[in-house]
Amino acid sequence: LESDRNQAMDITARDSDIDLESGVHQLIGKVEIRQGSLLIEADRGEVHQPGGGQEVSRVVLEGTPARLEQALDNGAGFMRARAARIDFDRASNTIVMTGGVRIEDPRGTLTGERVSYDITRGRVQGQSSGEDGRVRFVIPPRQPQAATGSEAD
Amino acid sequence: MAERRTWLAFAVVAGFAAATQWLLWLFQPEPEAPPFIGPLRPEYSLDRFELKVFKDNGQLSLDVNSPRMDRHGGDGHFMVRQPEMVILREGLPQWQAKAENSRIESNGERLELQGGVRFYSFPDDPRPIDIRTEYLTAFPEEQRAETDSPVTLVQGTSILRASGLRADFTTSRLQLNDFQLHSPPR
């Protein structure tokens, strides 16, 4: 949802190691990030909070795989993604996923090695995939229209 | 006949044993009340107290102000009420601490802070941090602090919560268990 960006961000993890100098938190074990309808789950992560802990500017998550889910605007369903690495830049509200990326939403399924997702505009941009080095986007066949009353008899 | 006599003898002996046990219970001495041990009495107490601890090289490492201090014999520790502390590093003020009570080792190398504990950096610190908990042990000499109690850290606009903390101020690193961070909307 576009409104997600104006929501608070909550991050949890089993353990954390914070470097006060650089403002980088290393997160270890059952990492979860929630911001509005956006939910990202991973095994470990890094939270960047420069400037003496003013704001979280960036979050990098890694998992086997890391998973992301977000509601789409206008009740159009959910976008679900998974990748080896998810890099969420809060400033530009962009998520870059790398490593065996797979994104599914009602419009179809996209796979690639590197995909960037502009949350504000809901735009996805893929880059090189699988064996033949291309991004693959599969659009499911349109469901046949239900036959009208006269034709059905 | 012989069998009846045996049972008769057994009954007599059993009755005799029961009677003896009853008499013992009747006349047993009253249990001694445990000697009354009141609160540990301090060797001496001071009001409006200030404690300054210096390192071997003469540098001030700890400065404590408090309305009341009790000094105890034996290991010579201090029990300090509502302490306000400044912890220094290389002679420069690094941290401040407040609590309802604290116990300070005689050499100032271990501080146990208890009740409404607040451990925080100075306002001009480029990375201000404010740690709050109910119990914290600080080791000024080693520039370390730790707790296994729930802890809240306020850093800038973010609030961190954890179920335990290990802080190493020489490397500016904090290790937190059951980590939660809340970052407000941008």
GROMACS .gro file of C-alpha atoms in nm:
model
  339
    1LEU     CA    1   0.000   0.000   0.000
    2GLU     CA    2   0.126   0.346  -0.077
    3SER     CA    3   0.024   0.450   0.274
    4ASP     CA    4   0.276   0.201   0.417
    5ARG     CA    5   0.558   0.451   0.379
    6ASN     CA    6   0.390   0.686   0.624
    7GLN     CA    7   0.366   0.419   0.891
    8ALA     CA    8   0.602   0.345   1.178
    9MET     CA    9   0.851   0.065   1.127
   10ASP     CA   10   0.885  -0.212   1.385
   11ILE     CA   11   1.178  -0.453   1.374
   12THR     CA   12   1.225  -0.758   1.594
   13ALA     CA   13   1.498  -1.021   1.613
   14ARG     CA   14   1.621  -1.281   1.855
   15ASP     CA   15   1.951  -1.099   1.915
   16SER     CA   16   2.110  -0.776   1.807
   17ASP     CA   17   2.460  -0.634   1.810
   18ILE     CA   18   2.464  -0.256   1.780
   19ASP     CA   19   2.763  -0.048   1.680
   20LEU     CA   20   2.691   0.292   1.831
   21GLU     CA   21   2.964   0.457   1.625
   22SER     CA   22   2.835   0.359   1.282
   23GLY     CA   23   2.472   0.325   1.381
   24VAL     CA   24   2.451  -0.022   1.227
   25HIS     CA   25   2.259  -0.296   1.408
   26GLN     CA   26   2.340  -0.658   1.322
   27LEU     CA   27   2.027  -0.867   1.368
   28ILE     CA   28   2.051  -1.239   1.422
   29GLY     CA   29   1.766  -1.495   1.426
   30LYS     CA   30   1.399  -1.468   1.333
   31VAL     CA   31   1.421  -1.115   1.193
   32GLU     CA   32   1.090  -0.948   1.116
   33ILE     CA   33   1.012  -0.604   0.980
   34ARG     CA   34   0.665  -0.456   0.973
   35GLN     CA   35   0.561  -0.125   0.824
   36GLY     CA   36   0.193  -0.093   0.757
   37SER     CA   37   0.099  -0.390   0.539
   38LEU     CA   38   0.463  -0.459   0.448
   39LEU     CA   39   0.610  -0.763   0.620
   40ILE     CA   40   0.962  -0.892   0.561
   41GLU     CA   41   1.099  -1.205   0.731
   42ALA     CA   42   1.460  -1.326   0.723
   43ASP     CA   43   1.728  -1.515   0.912
   44ARG     CA   44   1.957  -1.219   0.969
   45GLY     CA   45   1.977  -0.857   0.886
   46GLU     CA   46   2.136  -0.518   0.919
   47VAL     CA   47   1.960  -0.198   1.023
   48HIS     CA   48   2.125   0.132   0.934
   49GLN     CA   49   2.045   0.414   1.170
   50PRO     CA   50   2.302   0.687   1.106
   51GLY     CA   51   2.303   1.022   1.274
   52GLY     CA   52   2.287   0.902   1.635
   53GLY     CA   53   1.978   0.691   1.587
   54GLN     CA   54   1.756   0.951   1.427
   55GLU     CA   55   1.574   0.726   1.183
   56VAL     CA   56   1.610   0.389   1.023
   57SER     CA   57   1.739   0.475   0.677
   58ARG     CA   58   1.803   0.130   0.535
   59VAL     CA   59   1.749  -0.236   0.616
   60VAL     CA   60   1.931  -0.527   0.450
   61LEU     CA   61   1.795  -0.876   0.508
   62GLU     CA   62   1.926  -1.217   0.411
   63GLY     CA   63   1.758  -1.552   0.436
   64THR     CA   64   1.714  -1.888   0.279
   65PRO     CA   65   1.515  -1.723   0.141
   66ALA     CA   66   1.408  -1.391   0.282
   67ARG     CA   67   1.037  -1.335   0.229
   68LEU     CA   68   0.836  -1.020   0.166
   69GLU     CA   69   0.464  -0.959   0.154
   70GLN     CA   70   0.270  -0.641   0.095
   71ALA     CA   71  -0.092  -0.554   0.022
   72LEU     CA   72  -0.155  -0.388  -0.311
   73ASP     CA   73  -0.359  -0.071  -0.342
   74ASN     CA   74  -0.731  -0.074  -0.420
   75GLY     CA   75  -0.771  -0.419  -0.266
   76ALA     CA   76  -0.597  -0.577  -0.564
   77GLY     CA   77  -0.460  -0.856  -0.345
   78PHE     CA   78  -0.106  -0.917  -0.224
   79MET     CA   79   0.241  -0.903  -0.371
   80ARG     CA   80   0.459  -1.186  -0.233
   81ALA     CA   81   0.828  -1.215  -0.302
   82ARG     CA   82   1.124  -1.417  -0.196
   83ALA     CA   83   1.496  -1.371  -0.254
   84ALA     CA   84   1.832  -1.448  -0.099
   85ARG     CA   85   1.878  -1.080  -0.014
   86ILE     CA   86   1.631  -0.794   0.030
   87ASP     CA   87   1.766  -0.441   0.057
   88PHE     CA   88   1.506  -0.186   0.166
   89ASP     CA   89   1.609   0.177   0.124
   90ARG     CA   90   1.356   0.368   0.327
   91ALA     CA   91   1.459   0.705   0.194
   92SER     CA   92   1.378   0.622  -0.167
   93ASN     CA   93   1.111   0.369  -0.062
   94THR     CA   94   1.271   0.117  -0.294
   95ILE     CA   95   1.341  -0.251  -0.238
   96VAL     CA   96   1.617  -0.427  -0.431
   97MET     CA   97   1.601  -0.806  -0.425
   98THR     CA   98   1.885  -1.021  -0.543
   99GLY     CA   99   1.953  -1.393  -0.568
  100GLY     CA  100   1.682  -1.627  -0.698
  101VAL     CA  101   1.415  -1.361  -0.694
  102ARG     CA  102   1.055  -1.466  -0.735
  103ILE     CA  103   0.768  -1.217  -0.718
  104GLU     CA  104   0.406  -1.321  -0.736
  105ASP     CA  105   0.106  -1.094  -0.756
  106PRO     CA  106  -0.237  -1.116  -0.919
  107ARG     CA  107  -0.089  -0.993  -1.252
  108GLY     CA  108   0.158  -1.283  -1.276
  109THR     CA  109   0.491  -1.421  -1.161
  110LEU     CA  110   0.829  -1.265  -1.222
  111THR     CA  111   1.161  -1.435  -1.166
  112GLY     CA  112   1.508  -1.293  -1.205
  113GLU     CA  113   1.842  -1.248  -1.042
  114ARG     CA  114   1.799  -0.884  -0.956
  115VAL     CA  115   1.470  -0.704  -0.920
  116SER     CA  116   1.404  -0.357  -0.789
  117TYR     CA  117   1.061  -0.266  -0.660
  118ASP     CA  118   0.954   0.096  -0.630
  119ILE     CA  119   0.694   0.077  -0.356
  120THR     CA  120   0.560   0.427  -0.410
  121ARG     CA  121   0.477   0.366  -0.774
  122GLY     CA  122   0.431  -0.008  -0.740
  123ARG     CA  123   0.677  -0.049  -1.030
  124VAL     CA  124   0.894  -0.358  -1.064
  125GLN     CA  125   1.213  -0.367  -1.273
  126GLY     CA  126   1.390  -0.694  -1.335
  127GLN     CA  127   1.742  -0.774  -1.446
  128SER     CA  128   1.897  -1.104  -1.591
  129SER     CA  129   1.752  -1.438  -1.491
  130GLY     CA  130   1.814  -1.813  -1.467
  131GLU     CA  131   1.984  -2.008  -1.737
  132ASP     CA  132   1.930  -1.785  -2.037
  133GLY     CA  133   2.000  -1.460  -1.855
  134ARG     CA  134   1.656  -1.306  -1.909
  135VAL     CA  135   1.390  -1.190  -1.667
  136ARG     CA  136   1.091  -1.419  -1.687
  137PHE     CA  137   0.740  -1.285  -1.642
  138VAL     CA  138   0.455  -1.534  -1.663
  139ILE     CA  139   0.107  -1.397  -1.708
  140PRO     CA  140  -0.160  -1.651  -1.618
  141PRO     CA  141  -0.420  -1.720  -1.891
  142ARG     CA  142  -0.729  -1.504  -1.865
  143GLN     CA  143  -1.012  -1.700  -1.698
  144PRO     CA  144  -1.278  -1.788  -1.967
  145GLN     CA  145  -1.585  -1.562  -1.931
  146ALA     CA  146  -1.882  -1.750  -1.771
  147ALA     CA  147  -2.126  -1.850  -2.060
  148THR     CA  148  -2.436  -1.615  -2.069
  149GLY     CA  149  -2.782  -1.764  -1.994
  150SER     CA  150  -2.892  -1.821  -2.364
  151GLU     CA  151  -2.574  -1.984  -2.472
  152ALA     CA  152  -2.574  -2.213  -2.170
  153ASP     CA  153  -2.906  -2.391  -2.272
  154MET     CA  154  -0.186  -7.122   7.333
  155ALA     CA  155   0.182  -7.033   7.265
  156GLU     CA  156   0.075  -6.824   6.968
  157ARG     CA  157  -0.168  -6.623   7.175
  158ARG     CA  158   0.105  -6.559   7.432
  159THR     CA  159   0.333  -6.432   7.155
  160TRP     CA  160   0.073  -6.190   7.026
  161LEU     CA  161   0.013  -6.070   7.383
  162ALA     CA  162   0.385  -6.000   7.435
  163PHE     CA  163   0.404  -5.818   7.100
  164ALA     CA  164   0.107  -5.595   7.197
  165VAL     CA  165   0.263  -5.507   7.531
  166VAL     CA  166   0.596  -5.408   7.371
  167ALA     CA  167   0.422  -5.200   7.105
  168GLY     CA  168   0.218  -5.017   7.367
  169PHE     CA  169   0.530  -4.954   7.572
  170ALA     CA  170   0.709  -4.806   7.263
  171ALA     CA  171   0.415  -4.580   7.182
  172ALA     CA  172   0.399  -4.453   7.539
  173THR     CA  173   0.771  -4.378   7.539
  174GLN     CA  174   0.743  -4.182   7.213
  175TRP     CA  175   0.453  -3.979   7.352
  176LEU     CA  176   0.647  -3.892   7.668
  177LEU     CA  177   0.949  -3.785   7.459
  178TRP     CA  178   0.731  -3.556   7.253
  179LEU     CA  179   0.563  -3.413   7.564
  180PHE     CA  180   0.882  -3.316   7.740
  181GLN     CA  181   1.095  -3.213   7.438
  182PRO     CA  182   1.254  -2.864   7.486
  183GLU     CA  183   1.095  -2.563   7.303
  184PRO     CA  184   1.274  -2.493   6.967
  185GLU     CA  185   1.512  -2.195   7.012
  186ALA     CA  186   1.393  -1.882   6.828
  187PRO     CA  187   1.650  -1.785   6.560
  188PRO     CA  188   1.868  -1.498   6.687
  189PHE     CA  189   1.724  -1.165   6.556
  190ILE     CA  190   1.954  -1.037   6.276
  191GLY     CA  191   1.860  -0.679   6.201
  192PRO     CA  192   1.965  -0.492   5.889
  193LEU     CA  193   2.344  -0.489   5.837
  194ARG     CA  194   2.459  -0.202   6.054
  195PRO     CA  195   2.693   0.029   5.862
  196GLU     CA  196   3.029   0.119   6.002
  197TYR     CA  197   2.938   0.481   5.943
  198SER     CA  198   2.691   0.688   5.739
  199LEU     CA  199   2.720   1.021   5.564
  200ASP     CA  200   2.452   1.265   5.452
  201ARG     CA  201   2.493   1.482   5.143
  202PHE     CA  202   2.777   1.257   5.040
  203GLU     CA  203   3.018   1.280   4.748
  204LEU     CA  204   3.251   1.002   4.641
  205LYS     CA  205   3.538   1.053   4.392
  206VAL     CA  206   3.729   0.751   4.271
  207PHE     CA  207   4.068   0.795   4.105
  208LYS     CA  208   4.263   0.555   3.890
  209ASP     CA  209   4.618   0.455   3.975
  210ASN     CA  210   4.743   0.726   3.741
  211GLY     CA  211   4.552   0.988   3.936
  212GLN     CA  212   4.276   1.035   3.679
  213LEU     CA  213   3.924   1.075   3.811
  214SER     CA  214   3.714   0.774   3.697
  215LEU     CA  215   3.395   0.804   3.904
  216ASP     CA  216   3.215   1.091   4.072
  217VAL     CA  217   2.908   1.013   4.287
  218ASN     CA  218   2.670   1.249   4.465
  219SER     CA  219   2.398   1.125   4.696
  220PRO     CA  220   2.181   1.233   4.987
  221ARG     CA  221   2.288   0.938   5.197
  222MET     CA  222   2.569   0.679   5.201
  223ASP     CA  223   2.630   0.387   5.436
  224ARG     CA  224   2.977   0.243   5.448
  225HIS     CA  225   2.995  -0.121   5.558
  226GLY     CA  226   3.285  -0.291   5.732
  227GLY     CA  227   3.429  -0.615   5.602
  228ASP     CA  228   3.472  -0.554   5.229
  229GLY     CA  229   3.418  -0.182   5.270
  230HIS     CA  230   3.142  -0.145   5.011
  231PHE     CA  231   2.918   0.160   5.001
  232MET     CA  232   2.539   0.152   4.994
  233VAL     CA  233   2.436   0.478   4.830
  234ARG     CA  234   2.081   0.612   4.804
  235GLN     CA  235   1.953   0.801   4.499
  236PRO     CA  236   2.301   0.824   4.353
  237GLU     CA  237   2.381   1.064   4.070
  238MET     CA  238   2.696   0.946   3.904
  239VAL     CA  239   2.935   1.063   3.637
  240ILE     CA  240   3.155   0.794   3.483
  241LEU     CA  241   3.467   0.927   3.321
  242ARG     CA  242   3.696   0.786   3.060
  243GLU     CA  243   4.053   0.913   3.029
  244GLY     CA  244   3.945   1.187   3.265
  245LEU     CA  245   3.657   1.300   3.042
  246PRO     CA  246   3.290   1.265   3.143
  247GLN     CA  247   3.144   0.978   2.937
  248TRP     CA  248   2.828   0.861   3.103
  249GLN     CA  249   2.581   0.961   3.368
  250ALA     CA  250   2.379   0.727   3.587
  251LYS     CA  251   2.091   0.760   3.830
  252ALA     CA  252   1.905   0.502   4.040
  253GLU     CA  253   1.708   0.463   4.360
  254ASN     CA  254   1.985   0.262   4.521
  255SER     CA  255   2.330   0.142   4.443
  256ARG     CA  256   2.603  -0.065   4.588
  257ILE     CA  257   2.956   0.049   4.506
  258GLU     CA  258   3.262  -0.166   4.564
  259SER     CA  259   3.521   0.005   4.773
  260ASN     CA  260   3.756   0.041   4.475
  261GLY     CA  261   3.476   0.183   4.257
  262GLU     CA  262   3.528  -0.091   3.998
  263ARG     CA  263   3.176  -0.235   4.022
  264LEU     CA  264   2.851  -0.045   4.060
  265GLU     CA  265   2.521  -0.223   4.109
  266LEU     CA  266   2.236   0.012   4.032
  267GLN     CA  267   1.887  -0.081   4.135
  268GLY     CA  268   1.539   0.074   4.095
  269GLY     CA  269   1.449   0.325   3.824
  270VAL     CA  270   1.794   0.294   3.671
  271ARG     CA  271   1.892   0.544   3.405
  272PHE     CA  272   2.229   0.517   3.229
  273TYR     CA  273   2.275   0.786   2.966
  274SER     CA  274   2.525   0.980   2.766
  275PHE     CA  275   2.584   1.353   2.782
  276PRO     CA  276   2.366   1.580   2.565
  277ASP     CA  277   2.661   1.686   2.350
  278ASP     CA  278   2.742   1.324   2.266
  279PRO     CA  279   2.715   1.285   1.885
  280ARG     CA  280   2.531   0.955   1.940
  281PRO     CA  281   2.324   1.018   2.253
  282ILE     CA  282   2.176   0.708   2.413
  283ASP     CA  283   1.953   0.668   2.715
  284ILE     CA  284   1.931   0.323   2.878
  285ARG     CA  285   1.655   0.252   3.132
  286THR     CA  286   1.603  -0.060   3.336
  287GLU     CA  287   1.537  -0.179   3.691
  288TYR     CA  288   1.879  -0.330   3.749
  289LEU     CA  289   2.218  -0.260   3.593
  290THR     CA  290   2.573  -0.353   3.682
  291ALA     CA  291   2.840  -0.114   3.559
  292PHE     CA  292   3.218  -0.165   3.553
  293PRO     CA  293   3.364   0.186   3.506
  294GLU     CA  294   3.725   0.066   3.484
  295GLU     CA  295   3.639  -0.180   3.209
  296GLN     CA  296   3.391   0.061   3.051
  297ARG     CA  297   3.123  -0.208   3.053
  298ALA     CA  298   2.763  -0.241   3.172
  299GLU     CA  299   2.524  -0.533   3.171
  300THR     CA  300   2.177  -0.642   3.280
  301ASP     CA  301   1.949  -0.942   3.243
  302SER     CA  302   1.646  -0.732   3.325
  303PRO     CA  303   1.415  -0.588   3.058
  304VAL     CA  304   1.578  -0.274   2.920
  305THR     CA  305   1.457   0.019   2.710
  306LEU     CA  306   1.694   0.231   2.503
  307VAL     CA  307   1.596   0.564   2.359
  308GLN     CA  308   1.820   0.664   2.071
  309GLY     CA  309   1.720   0.965   1.874
  310THR     CA  310   1.361   0.909   1.764
  311SER     CA  311   1.386   0.531   1.793
  312ILE     CA  312   1.296   0.317   2.090
  313LEU     CA  313   1.466  -0.017   2.139
  314ARG     CA  314   1.354  -0.283   2.385
  315ALA     CA  315   1.530  -0.599   2.491
  316SER     CA  316   1.530  -0.863   2.760
  317GLY     CA  317   1.898  -0.821   2.838
  318LEU     CA  318   2.193  -0.599   2.753
  319ARG     CA  319   2.572  -0.621   2.734
  320ALA     CA  320   2.736  -0.285   2.664
  321ASP     CA  321   3.104  -0.238   2.584
  322PHE     CA  322   3.173   0.133   2.575
  323THR     CA  323   3.536   0.095   2.467
  324THR     CA  324   3.413  -0.040   2.132
  325SER     CA  325   3.077   0.142   2.146
  326ARG     CA  326   2.890  -0.187   2.100
  327LEU     CA  327   2.565  -0.304   2.257
  328GLN     CA  328   2.441  -0.663   2.249
  329LEU     CA  329   2.069  -0.705   2.307
  330ASN     CA  330   1.850  -1.014   2.350
  331ASP     CA  331   1.495  -1.037   2.216
  332PHE     CA  332   1.552  -0.719   2.023
  333GLN     CA  333   1.265  -0.483   1.930
  334LEU     CA  334   1.307  -0.153   1.754
  335HIS     CA  335   1.031   0.100   1.689
  336SER     CA  336   1.110   0.371   1.439
  337PRO     CA  337   0.839   0.635   1.397
  338PRO     CA  338   0.703   0.728   1.054
  339ARG     CA  339   0.931   0.944   0.844
   0.00000   0.00000   0.00000
